[in-house]
mmCIF file of C-alpha atoms and ligand atoms in Angstrom:
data_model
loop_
_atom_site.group_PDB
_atom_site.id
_atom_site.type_symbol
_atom_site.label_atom_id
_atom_site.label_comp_id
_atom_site.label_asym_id
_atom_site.label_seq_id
_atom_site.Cartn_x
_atom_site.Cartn_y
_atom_site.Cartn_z
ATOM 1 C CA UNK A 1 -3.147 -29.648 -14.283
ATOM 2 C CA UNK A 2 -0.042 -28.151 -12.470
ATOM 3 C CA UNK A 3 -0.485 -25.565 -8.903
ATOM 4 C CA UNK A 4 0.637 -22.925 -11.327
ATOM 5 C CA UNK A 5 -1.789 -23.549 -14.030
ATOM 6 C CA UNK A 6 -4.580 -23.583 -11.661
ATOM 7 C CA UNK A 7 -3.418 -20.642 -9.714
ATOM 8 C CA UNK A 8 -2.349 -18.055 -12.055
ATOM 9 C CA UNK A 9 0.120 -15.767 -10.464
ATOM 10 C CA UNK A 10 -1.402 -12.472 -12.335
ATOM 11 C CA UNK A 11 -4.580 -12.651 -10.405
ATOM 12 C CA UNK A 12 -5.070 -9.085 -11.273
ATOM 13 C CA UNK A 13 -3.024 -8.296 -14.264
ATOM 14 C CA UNK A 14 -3.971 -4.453 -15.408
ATOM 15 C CA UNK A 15 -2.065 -3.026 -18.694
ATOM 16 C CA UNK A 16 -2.183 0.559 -20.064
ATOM 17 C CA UNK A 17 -4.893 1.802 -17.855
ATOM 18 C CA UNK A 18 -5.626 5.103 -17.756
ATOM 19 C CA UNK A 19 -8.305 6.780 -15.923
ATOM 20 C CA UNK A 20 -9.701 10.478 -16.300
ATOM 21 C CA UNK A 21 -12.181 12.643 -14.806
ATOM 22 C CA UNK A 22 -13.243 15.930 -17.307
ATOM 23 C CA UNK A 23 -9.594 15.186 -19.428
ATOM 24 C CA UNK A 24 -7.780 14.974 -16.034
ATOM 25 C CA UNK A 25 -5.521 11.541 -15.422
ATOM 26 C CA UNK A 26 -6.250 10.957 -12.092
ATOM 27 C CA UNK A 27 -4.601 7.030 -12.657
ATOM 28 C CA UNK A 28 -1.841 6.347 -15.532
ATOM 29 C CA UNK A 29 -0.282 2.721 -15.299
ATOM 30 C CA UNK A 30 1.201 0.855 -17.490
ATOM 31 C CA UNK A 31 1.392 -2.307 -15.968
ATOM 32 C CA UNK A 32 0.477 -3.410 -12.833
ATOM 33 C CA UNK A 33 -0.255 -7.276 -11.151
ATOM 34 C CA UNK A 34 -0.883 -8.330 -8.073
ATOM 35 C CA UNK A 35 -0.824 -12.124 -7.201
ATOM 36 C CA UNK A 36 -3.458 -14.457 -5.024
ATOM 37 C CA UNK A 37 -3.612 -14.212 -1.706
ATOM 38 C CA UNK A 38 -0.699 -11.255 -1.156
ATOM 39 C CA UNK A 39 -1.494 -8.608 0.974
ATOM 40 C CA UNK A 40 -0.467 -4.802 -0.767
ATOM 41 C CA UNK A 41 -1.137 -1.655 0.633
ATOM 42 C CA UNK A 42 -1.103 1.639 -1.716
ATOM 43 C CA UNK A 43 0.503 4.456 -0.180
ATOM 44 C CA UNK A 44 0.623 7.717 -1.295
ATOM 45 C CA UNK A 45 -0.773 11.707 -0.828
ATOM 46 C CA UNK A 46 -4.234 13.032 -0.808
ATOM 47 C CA UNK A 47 -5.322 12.593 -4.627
ATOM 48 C CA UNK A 48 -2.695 10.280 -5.614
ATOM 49 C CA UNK A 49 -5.317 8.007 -7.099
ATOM 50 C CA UNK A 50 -5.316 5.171 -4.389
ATOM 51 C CA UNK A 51 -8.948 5.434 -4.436
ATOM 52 C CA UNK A 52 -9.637 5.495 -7.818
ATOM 53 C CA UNK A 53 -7.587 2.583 -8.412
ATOM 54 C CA UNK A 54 -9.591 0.431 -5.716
ATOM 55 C CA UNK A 55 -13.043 1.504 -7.633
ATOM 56 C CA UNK A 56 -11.363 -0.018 -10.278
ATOM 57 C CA UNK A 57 -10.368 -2.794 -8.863
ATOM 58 C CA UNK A 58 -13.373 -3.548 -7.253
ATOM 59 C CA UNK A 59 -14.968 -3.155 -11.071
ATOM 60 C CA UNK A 60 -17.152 -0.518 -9.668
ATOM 61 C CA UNK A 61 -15.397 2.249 -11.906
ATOM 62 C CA UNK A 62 -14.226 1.780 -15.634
ATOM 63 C CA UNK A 63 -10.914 2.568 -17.010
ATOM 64 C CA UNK A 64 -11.475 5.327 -19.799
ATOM 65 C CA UNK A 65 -8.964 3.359 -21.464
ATOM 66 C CA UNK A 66 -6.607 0.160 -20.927
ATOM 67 C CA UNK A 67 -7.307 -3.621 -19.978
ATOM 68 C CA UNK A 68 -7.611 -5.018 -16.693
ATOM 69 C CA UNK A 69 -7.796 -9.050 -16.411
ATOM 70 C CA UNK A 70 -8.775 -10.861 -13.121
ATOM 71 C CA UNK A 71 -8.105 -14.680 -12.964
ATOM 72 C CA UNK A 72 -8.330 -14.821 -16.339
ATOM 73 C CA UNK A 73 -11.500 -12.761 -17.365
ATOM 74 C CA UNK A 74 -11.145 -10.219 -19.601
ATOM 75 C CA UNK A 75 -13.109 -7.150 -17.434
ATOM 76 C CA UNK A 76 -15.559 -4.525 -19.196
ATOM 77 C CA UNK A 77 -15.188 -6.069 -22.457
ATOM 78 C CA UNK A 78 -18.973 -6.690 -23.267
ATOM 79 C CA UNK A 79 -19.231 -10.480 -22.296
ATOM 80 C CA UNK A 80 -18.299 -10.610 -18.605
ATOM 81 C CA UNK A 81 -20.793 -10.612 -16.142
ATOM 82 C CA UNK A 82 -20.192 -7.764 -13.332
ATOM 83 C CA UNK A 83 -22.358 -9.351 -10.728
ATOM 84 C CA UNK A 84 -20.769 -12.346 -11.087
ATOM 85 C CA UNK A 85 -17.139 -10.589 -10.826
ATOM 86 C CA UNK A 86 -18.446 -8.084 -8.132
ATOM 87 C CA UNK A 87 -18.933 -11.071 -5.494
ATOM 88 C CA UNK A 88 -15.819 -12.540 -5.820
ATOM 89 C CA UNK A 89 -14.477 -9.085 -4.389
ATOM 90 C CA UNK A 90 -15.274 -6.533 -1.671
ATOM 91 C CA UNK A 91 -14.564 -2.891 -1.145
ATOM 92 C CA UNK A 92 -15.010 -1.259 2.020
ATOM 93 C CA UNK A 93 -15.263 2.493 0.681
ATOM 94 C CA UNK A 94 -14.174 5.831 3.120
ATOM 95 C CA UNK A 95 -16.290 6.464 4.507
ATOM 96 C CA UNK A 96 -18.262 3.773 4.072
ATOM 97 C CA UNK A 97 -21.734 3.385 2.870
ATOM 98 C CA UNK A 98 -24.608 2.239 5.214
ATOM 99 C CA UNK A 99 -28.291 1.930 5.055
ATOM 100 C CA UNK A 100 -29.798 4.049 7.292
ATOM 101 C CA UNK A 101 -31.568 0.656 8.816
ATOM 102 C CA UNK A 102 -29.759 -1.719 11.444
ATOM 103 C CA UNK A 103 -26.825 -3.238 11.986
ATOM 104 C CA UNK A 104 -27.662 -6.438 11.056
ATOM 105 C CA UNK A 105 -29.635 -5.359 8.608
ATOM 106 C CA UNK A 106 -26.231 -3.925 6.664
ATOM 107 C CA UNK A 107 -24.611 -6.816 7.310
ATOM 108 C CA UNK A 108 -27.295 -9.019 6.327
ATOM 109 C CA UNK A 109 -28.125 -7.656 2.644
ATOM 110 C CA UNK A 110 -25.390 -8.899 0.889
ATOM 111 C CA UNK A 111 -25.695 -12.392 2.258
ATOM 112 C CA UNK A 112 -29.652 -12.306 1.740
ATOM 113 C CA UNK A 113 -28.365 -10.988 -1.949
ATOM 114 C CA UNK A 114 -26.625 -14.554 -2.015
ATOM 115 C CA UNK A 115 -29.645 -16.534 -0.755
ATOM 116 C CA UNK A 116 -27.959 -17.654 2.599
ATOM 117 C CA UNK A 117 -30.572 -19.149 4.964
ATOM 118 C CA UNK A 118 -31.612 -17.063 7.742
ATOM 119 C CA UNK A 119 -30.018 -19.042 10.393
ATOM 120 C CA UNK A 120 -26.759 -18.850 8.466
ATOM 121 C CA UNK A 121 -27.480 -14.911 7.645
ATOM 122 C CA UNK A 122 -27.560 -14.802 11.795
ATOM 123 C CA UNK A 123 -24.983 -16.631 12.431
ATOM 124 C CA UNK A 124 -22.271 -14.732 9.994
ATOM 125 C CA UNK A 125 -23.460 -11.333 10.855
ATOM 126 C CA UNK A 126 -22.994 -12.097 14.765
ATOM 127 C CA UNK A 127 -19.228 -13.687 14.141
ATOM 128 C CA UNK A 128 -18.654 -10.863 11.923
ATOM 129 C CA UNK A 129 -19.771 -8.398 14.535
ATOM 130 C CA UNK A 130 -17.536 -9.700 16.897
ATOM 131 C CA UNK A 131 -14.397 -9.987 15.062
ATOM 132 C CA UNK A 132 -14.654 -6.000 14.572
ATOM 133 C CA UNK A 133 -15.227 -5.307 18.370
ATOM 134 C CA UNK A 134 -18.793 -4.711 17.719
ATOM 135 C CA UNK A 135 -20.345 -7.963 19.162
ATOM 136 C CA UNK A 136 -24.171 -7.534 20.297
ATOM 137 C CA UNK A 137 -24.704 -4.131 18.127
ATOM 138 C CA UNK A 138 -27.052 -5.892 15.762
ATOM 139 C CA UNK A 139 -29.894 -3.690 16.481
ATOM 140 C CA UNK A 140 -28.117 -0.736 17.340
ATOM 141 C CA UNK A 141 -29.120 1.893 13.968
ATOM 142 C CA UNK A 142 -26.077 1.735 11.487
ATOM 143 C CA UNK A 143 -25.867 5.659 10.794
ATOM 144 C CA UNK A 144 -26.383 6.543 14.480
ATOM 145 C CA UNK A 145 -23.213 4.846 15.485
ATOM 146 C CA UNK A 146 -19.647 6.808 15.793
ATOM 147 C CA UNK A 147 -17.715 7.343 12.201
ATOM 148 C CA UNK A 148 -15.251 4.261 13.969
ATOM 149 C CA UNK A 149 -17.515 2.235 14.086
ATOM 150 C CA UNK A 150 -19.798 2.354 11.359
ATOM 151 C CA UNK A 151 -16.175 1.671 9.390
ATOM 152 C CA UNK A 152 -16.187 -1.180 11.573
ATOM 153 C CA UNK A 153 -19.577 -2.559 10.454
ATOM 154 C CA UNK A 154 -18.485 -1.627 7.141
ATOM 155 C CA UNK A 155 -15.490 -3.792 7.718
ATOM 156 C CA UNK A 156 -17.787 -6.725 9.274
ATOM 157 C CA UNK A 157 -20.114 -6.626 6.500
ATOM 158 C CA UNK A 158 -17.073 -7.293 3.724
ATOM 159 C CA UNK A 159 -15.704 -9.822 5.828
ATOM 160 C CA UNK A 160 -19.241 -11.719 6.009
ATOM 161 C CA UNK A 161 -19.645 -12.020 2.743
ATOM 162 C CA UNK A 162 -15.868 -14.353 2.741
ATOM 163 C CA UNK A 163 -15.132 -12.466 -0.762
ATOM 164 C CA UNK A 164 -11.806 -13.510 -2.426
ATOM 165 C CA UNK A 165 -10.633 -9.605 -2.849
ATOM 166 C CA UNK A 166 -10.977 -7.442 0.247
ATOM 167 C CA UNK A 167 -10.012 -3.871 -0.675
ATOM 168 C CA UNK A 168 -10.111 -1.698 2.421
ATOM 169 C CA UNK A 169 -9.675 2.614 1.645
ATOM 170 C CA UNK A 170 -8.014 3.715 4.373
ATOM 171 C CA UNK A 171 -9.316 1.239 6.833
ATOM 172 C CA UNK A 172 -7.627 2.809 10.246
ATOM 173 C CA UNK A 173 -8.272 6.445 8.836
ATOM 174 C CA UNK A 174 -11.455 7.405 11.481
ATOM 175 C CA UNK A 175 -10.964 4.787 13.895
ATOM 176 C CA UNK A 176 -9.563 5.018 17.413
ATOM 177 C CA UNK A 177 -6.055 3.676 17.829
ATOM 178 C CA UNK A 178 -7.682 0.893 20.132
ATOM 179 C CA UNK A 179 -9.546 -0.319 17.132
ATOM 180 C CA UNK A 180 -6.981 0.577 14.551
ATOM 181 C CA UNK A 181 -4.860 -2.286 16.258
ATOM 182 C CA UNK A 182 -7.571 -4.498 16.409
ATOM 183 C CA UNK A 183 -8.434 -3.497 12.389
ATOM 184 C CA UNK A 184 -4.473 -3.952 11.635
ATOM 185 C CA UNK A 185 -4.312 -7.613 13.668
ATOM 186 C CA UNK A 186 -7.703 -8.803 11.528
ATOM 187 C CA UNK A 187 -5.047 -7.999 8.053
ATOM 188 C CA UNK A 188 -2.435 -9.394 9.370
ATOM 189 C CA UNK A 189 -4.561 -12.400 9.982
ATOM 190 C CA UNK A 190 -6.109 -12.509 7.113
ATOM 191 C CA UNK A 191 -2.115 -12.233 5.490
ATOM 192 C CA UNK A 192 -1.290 -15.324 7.311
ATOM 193 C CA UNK A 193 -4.352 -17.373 6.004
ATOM 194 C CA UNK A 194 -3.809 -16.164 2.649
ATOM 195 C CA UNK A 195 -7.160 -17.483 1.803
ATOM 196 C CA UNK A 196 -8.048 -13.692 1.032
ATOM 197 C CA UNK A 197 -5.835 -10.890 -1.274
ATOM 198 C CA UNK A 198 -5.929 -7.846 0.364
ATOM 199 C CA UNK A 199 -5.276 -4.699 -0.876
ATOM 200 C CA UNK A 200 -5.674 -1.376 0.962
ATOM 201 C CA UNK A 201 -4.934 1.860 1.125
ATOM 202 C CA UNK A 202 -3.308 3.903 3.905
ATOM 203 C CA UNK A 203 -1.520 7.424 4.572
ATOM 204 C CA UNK A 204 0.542 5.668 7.196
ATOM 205 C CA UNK A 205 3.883 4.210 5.931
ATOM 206 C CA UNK A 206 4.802 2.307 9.069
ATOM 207 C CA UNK A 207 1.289 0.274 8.698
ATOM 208 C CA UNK A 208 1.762 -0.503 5.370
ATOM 209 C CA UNK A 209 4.813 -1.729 5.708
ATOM 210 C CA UNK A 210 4.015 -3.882 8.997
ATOM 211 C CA UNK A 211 1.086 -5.193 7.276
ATOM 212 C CA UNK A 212 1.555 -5.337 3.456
ATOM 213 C CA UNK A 213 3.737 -8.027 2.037
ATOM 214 C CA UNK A 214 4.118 -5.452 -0.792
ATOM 215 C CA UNK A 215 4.280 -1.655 -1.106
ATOM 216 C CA UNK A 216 2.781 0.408 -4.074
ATOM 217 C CA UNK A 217 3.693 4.043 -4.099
ATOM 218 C CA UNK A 218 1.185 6.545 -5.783
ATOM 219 C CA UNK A 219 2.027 9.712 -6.952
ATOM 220 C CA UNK A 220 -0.269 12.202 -9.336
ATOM 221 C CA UNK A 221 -1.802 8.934 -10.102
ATOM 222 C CA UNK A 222 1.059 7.312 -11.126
ATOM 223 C CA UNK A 223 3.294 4.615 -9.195
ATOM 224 C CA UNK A 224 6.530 5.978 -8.582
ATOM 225 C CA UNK A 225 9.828 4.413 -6.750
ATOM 226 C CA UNK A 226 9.328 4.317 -2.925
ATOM 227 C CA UNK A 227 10.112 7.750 -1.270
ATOM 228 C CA UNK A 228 10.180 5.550 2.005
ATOM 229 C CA UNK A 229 12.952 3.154 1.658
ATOM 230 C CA UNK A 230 16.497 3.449 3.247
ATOM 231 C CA UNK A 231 14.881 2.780 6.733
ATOM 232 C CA UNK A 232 17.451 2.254 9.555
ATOM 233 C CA UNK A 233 17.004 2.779 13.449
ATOM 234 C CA UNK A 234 19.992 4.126 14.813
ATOM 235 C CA UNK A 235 20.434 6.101 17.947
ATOM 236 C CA UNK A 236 21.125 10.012 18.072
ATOM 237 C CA UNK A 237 24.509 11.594 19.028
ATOM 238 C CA UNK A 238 25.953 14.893 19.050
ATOM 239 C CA UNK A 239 29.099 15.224 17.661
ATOM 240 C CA UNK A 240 31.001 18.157 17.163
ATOM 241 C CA UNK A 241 27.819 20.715 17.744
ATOM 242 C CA UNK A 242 25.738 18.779 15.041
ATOM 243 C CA UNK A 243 23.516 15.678 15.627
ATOM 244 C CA UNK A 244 24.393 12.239 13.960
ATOM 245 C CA UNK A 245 22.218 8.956 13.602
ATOM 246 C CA UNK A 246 24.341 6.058 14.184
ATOM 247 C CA UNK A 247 23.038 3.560 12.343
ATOM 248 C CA UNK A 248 26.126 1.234 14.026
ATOM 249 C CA UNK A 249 28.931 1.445 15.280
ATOM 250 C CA UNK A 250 30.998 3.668 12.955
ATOM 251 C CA UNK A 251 28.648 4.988 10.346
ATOM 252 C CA UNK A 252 26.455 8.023 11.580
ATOM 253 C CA UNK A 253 24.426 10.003 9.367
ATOM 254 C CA UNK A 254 24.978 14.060 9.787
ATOM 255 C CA UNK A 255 20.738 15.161 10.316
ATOM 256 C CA UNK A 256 18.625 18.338 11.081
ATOM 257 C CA UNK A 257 17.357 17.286 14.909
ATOM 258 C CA UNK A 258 18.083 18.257 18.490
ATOM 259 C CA UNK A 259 16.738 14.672 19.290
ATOM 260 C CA UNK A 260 18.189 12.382 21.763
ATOM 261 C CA UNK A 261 17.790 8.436 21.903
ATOM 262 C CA UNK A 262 16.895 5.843 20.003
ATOM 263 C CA UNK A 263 15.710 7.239 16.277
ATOM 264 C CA UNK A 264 13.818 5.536 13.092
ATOM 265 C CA UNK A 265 15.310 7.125 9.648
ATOM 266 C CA UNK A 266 14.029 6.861 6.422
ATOM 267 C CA UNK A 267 16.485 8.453 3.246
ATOM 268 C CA UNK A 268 14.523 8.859 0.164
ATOM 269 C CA UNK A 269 15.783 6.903 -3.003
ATOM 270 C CA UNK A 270 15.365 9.865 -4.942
ATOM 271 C CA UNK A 271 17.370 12.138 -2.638
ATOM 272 C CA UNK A 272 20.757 10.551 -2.830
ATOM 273 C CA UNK A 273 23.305 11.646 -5.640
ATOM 274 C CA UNK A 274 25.790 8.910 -6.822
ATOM 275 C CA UNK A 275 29.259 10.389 -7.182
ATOM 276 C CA UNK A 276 33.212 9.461 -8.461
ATOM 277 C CA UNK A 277 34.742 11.957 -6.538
ATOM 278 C CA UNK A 278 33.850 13.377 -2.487
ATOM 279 C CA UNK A 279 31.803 16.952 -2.790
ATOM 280 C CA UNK A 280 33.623 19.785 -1.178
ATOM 281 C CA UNK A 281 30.673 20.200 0.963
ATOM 282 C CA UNK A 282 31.372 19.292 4.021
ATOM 283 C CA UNK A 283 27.643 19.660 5.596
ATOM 284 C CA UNK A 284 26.289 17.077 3.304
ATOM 285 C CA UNK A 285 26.477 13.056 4.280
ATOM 286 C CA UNK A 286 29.253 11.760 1.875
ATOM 287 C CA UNK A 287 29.971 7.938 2.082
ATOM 288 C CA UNK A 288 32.112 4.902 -0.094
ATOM 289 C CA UNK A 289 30.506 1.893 -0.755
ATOM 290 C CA UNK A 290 30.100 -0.867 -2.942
ATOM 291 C CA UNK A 291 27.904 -1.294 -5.904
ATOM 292 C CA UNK A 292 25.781 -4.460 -4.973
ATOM 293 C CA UNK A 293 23.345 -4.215 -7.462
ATOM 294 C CA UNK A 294 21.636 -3.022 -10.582
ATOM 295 C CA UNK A 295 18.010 -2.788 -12.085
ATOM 296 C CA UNK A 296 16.777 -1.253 -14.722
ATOM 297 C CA UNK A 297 12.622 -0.118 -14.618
ATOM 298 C CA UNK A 298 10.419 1.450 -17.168
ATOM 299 C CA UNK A 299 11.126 4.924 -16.238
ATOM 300 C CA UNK A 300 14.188 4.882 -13.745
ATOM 301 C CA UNK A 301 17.488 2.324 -12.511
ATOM 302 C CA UNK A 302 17.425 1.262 -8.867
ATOM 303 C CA UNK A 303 21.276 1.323 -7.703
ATOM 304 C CA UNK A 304 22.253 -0.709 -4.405
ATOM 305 C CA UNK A 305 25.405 0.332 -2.570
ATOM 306 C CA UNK A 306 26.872 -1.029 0.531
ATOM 307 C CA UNK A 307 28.045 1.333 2.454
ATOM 308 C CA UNK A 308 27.927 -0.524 5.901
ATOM 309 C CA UNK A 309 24.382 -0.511 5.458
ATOM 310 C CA UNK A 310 22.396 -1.332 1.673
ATOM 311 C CA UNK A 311 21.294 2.047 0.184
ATOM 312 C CA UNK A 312 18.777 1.911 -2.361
ATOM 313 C CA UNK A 313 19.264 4.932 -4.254
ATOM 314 C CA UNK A 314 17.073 5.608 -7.578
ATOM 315 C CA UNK A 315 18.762 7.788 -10.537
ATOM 316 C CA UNK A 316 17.388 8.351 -14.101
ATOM 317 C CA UNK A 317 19.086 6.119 -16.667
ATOM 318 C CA UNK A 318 20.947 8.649 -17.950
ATOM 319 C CA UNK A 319 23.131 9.186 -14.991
ATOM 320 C CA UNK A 320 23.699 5.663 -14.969
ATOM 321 C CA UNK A 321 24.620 5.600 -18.358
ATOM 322 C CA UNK A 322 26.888 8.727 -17.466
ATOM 323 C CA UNK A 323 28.463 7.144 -14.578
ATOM 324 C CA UNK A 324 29.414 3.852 -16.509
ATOM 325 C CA UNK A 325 28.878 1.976 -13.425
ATOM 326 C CA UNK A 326 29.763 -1.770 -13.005
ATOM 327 C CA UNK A 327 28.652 -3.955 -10.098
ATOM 328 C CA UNK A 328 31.415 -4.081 -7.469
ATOM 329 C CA UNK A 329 32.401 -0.793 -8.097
ATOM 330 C CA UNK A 330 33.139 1.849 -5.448
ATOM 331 C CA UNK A 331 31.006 4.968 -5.719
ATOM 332 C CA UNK A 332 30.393 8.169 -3.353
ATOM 333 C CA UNK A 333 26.645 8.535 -1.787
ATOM 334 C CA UNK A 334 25.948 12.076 -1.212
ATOM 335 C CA UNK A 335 22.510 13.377 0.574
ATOM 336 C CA UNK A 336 22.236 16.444 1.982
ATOM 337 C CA UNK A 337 21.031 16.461 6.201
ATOM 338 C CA UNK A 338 17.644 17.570 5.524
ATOM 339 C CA UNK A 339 17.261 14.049 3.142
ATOM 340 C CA UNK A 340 17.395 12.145 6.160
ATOM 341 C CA UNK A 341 14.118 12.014 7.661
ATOM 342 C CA UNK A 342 13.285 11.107 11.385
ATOM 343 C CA UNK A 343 10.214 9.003 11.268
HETATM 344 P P1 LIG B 1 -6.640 9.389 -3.228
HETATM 345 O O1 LIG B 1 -7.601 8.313 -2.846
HETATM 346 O O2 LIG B 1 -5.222 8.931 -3.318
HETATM 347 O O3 LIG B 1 -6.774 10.595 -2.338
HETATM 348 P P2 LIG B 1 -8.348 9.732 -5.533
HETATM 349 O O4 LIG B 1 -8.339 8.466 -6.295
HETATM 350 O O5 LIG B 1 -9.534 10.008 -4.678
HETATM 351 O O6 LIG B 1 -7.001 9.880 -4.710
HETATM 352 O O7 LIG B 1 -8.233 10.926 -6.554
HETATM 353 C C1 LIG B 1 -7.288 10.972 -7.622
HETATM 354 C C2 LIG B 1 -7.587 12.186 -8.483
HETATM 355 O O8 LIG B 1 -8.808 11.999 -9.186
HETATM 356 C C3 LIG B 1 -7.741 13.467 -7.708
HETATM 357 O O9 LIG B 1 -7.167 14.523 -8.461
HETATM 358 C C4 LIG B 1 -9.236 13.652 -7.609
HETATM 359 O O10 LIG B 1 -9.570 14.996 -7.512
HETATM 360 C C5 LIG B 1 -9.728 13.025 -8.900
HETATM 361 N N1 LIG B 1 -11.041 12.386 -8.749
HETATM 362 C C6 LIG B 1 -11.326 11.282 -8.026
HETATM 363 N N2 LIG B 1 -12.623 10.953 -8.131
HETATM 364 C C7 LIG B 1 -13.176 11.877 -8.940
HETATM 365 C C8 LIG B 1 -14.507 12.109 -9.469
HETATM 366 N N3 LIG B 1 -15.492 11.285 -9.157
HETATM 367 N N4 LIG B 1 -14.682 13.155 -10.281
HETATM 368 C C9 LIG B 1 -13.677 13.981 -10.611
HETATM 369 N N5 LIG B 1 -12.407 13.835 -10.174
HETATM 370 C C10 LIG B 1 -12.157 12.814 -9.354
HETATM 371 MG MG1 LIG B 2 -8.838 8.217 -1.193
#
């Protein structure tokens, strides 16, 4: 048998899922995979589904309609066997769950669950502890702790039990930025093993994309284009009474900010217009570039210019179509000031 046959690359392989509450979608994808040992955050708003989709994921939560497959096994279709499925993978909820019993005793149940000798139950609980900063709180009482750190023993428990899926919600959300490092460094660990897939959720762009080797933007429950892309540091000048971003040496990008010094800019995909001809409108950004690159997606095409820098700018097929735009091509960006975000 070949590396690829044994390791499929759709570990997760989800198609036409839908999930609703009382009629509501709260999660509409069509197709989504995620490979072995990747790490992928999901980033998106308060009720974006990021949630939802880790419940699913973590085969706690059925899809009211749809098929999801996970190395192979068909999921929820009568035959498979959810205990068996629900060890191979580990959610770490927010906020978490405890027992209102002891440290260890949380940490412990899962691994008494999978008949682990005592001395091995101690053992794993104690190294567990003290990869989450929380070394010698065994008999401390789980629910009397700070919310921090009973995510950390929520966090230490998961990582006990060595599952092949860790899905964290939010795993930084409630802890102190001390520990949010420390929480961030155990991922990126874990990335570099690659023993585990990770897949977590997180409000905070700049984490997911230090952390994740992938990004999956939610939106209404649906995964949309990144808003986030186009990021450049630059460094603020004032020119002419209004405030540029240099992003190098000649090309500075007109923005709303009385900021001085080094800046971080994101443009969003969505915000930039494609264009034949220069607007008249002299307060938006207007720049020439070179068409680098084409792709077409289910519901969108993903245009790269080079305009000094790679712009990744996102327009419906139809204005592509409109445009008649070939690869090499020059072609006006246009984005208004207020599309350039400081970040
Ligand atoms: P996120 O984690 O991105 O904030 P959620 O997955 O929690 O988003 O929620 C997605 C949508 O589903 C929201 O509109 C939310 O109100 C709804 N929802 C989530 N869980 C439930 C539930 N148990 N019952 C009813 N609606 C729910
Ligand atoms: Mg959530």
């Amino acid at each position: 048998m070949n590396e690829s046959a044994a390791m499929p690359p759709e570990f997760y392989k989800l198609t036409s899922i839908k999930k609703s509450y009382n009629g509501d979608f709260a999660l509409d994808i069509p197709s989504l995979h995620f490979a072995r040992g990747e790490t992928c955050a999901l980033v998106g708003p308060n009720g974006s589904g990021k949630t939802t989709l880790l419940r699913l994921l973590a085969f706690v939560e059925r899809p009211t309609s749809g098929e999801i497959v996970f190395d192979s096994i068909p999921v929820w279709n009568g035959a498979m066997n959810q205990t068996a499925l629900m060890r191979r993978v580990t959610m770490v909820a927010h906020p978490p769950f405890l027992f209102n019993r002891t440290v260890a005793y949380n940490i412990g149940y899962g691994l008494k669950l999978r008949r682990k000798s005592r001395n091995d139950v101690k053992t794993k609980t104690s190294e567990a502890l003290e990869t989450v900063g929380l070394a010698g709180f065994e008999k401390r009482s789980a629910r009397t702790l700070s919310s921090g750190q009973q995510q950390r023993v929520a966090l230490a428990r998961a990582l006990a039990l060595e599952p092949e899926v860790l899905l964290l919600d939010e795993p930084t959300a409630s802890i102190d930025k001390k520990y949010a490092r420390d929480v961030e460094s155990l991922i990126r660990h874990l990335r570099v093993e690659a023993k585990t897939t990770i897949i977590f959720s997180t409000h905070n762009y700049r984490q997911a994309s230090a952390l994740a080797h992938r990004i999956i933007f939610l939106s209404n429950g649906r995964i949309e284009p990144l808003p986030y892309e186009n990021i450049f540091k630059g460094i603020f000048e004032k020119c002419d009474g209004r405030t540029k971003v240099f992003v190098n040496e000649t090309l500075g990008f007109n923005v709303i900010s009385e900021a001085t010094g080094p800046a971080h800019i994101s443009i969003d995909s969505r915000d930039i217009m494609l264009s034949r001809r220069p607007p008249e409108n002299g307060t938006l950004n207007c720049h020439a570039g070179k068409v680098v690159r084409m792709t077409l997606h289910e519901s969108y095409a993903r245009v790269t210019v080079d305009i000094g820098v790679r712009l990744s700018i996102v327009v419906s097929e139809q204005v592509l179509t409109e445009l008649q735009l070939k690869l090499g091509e020059e072609i006006f960006c246009v984005f208004d000031c207020g599309a350039v975000r400081i970040i």
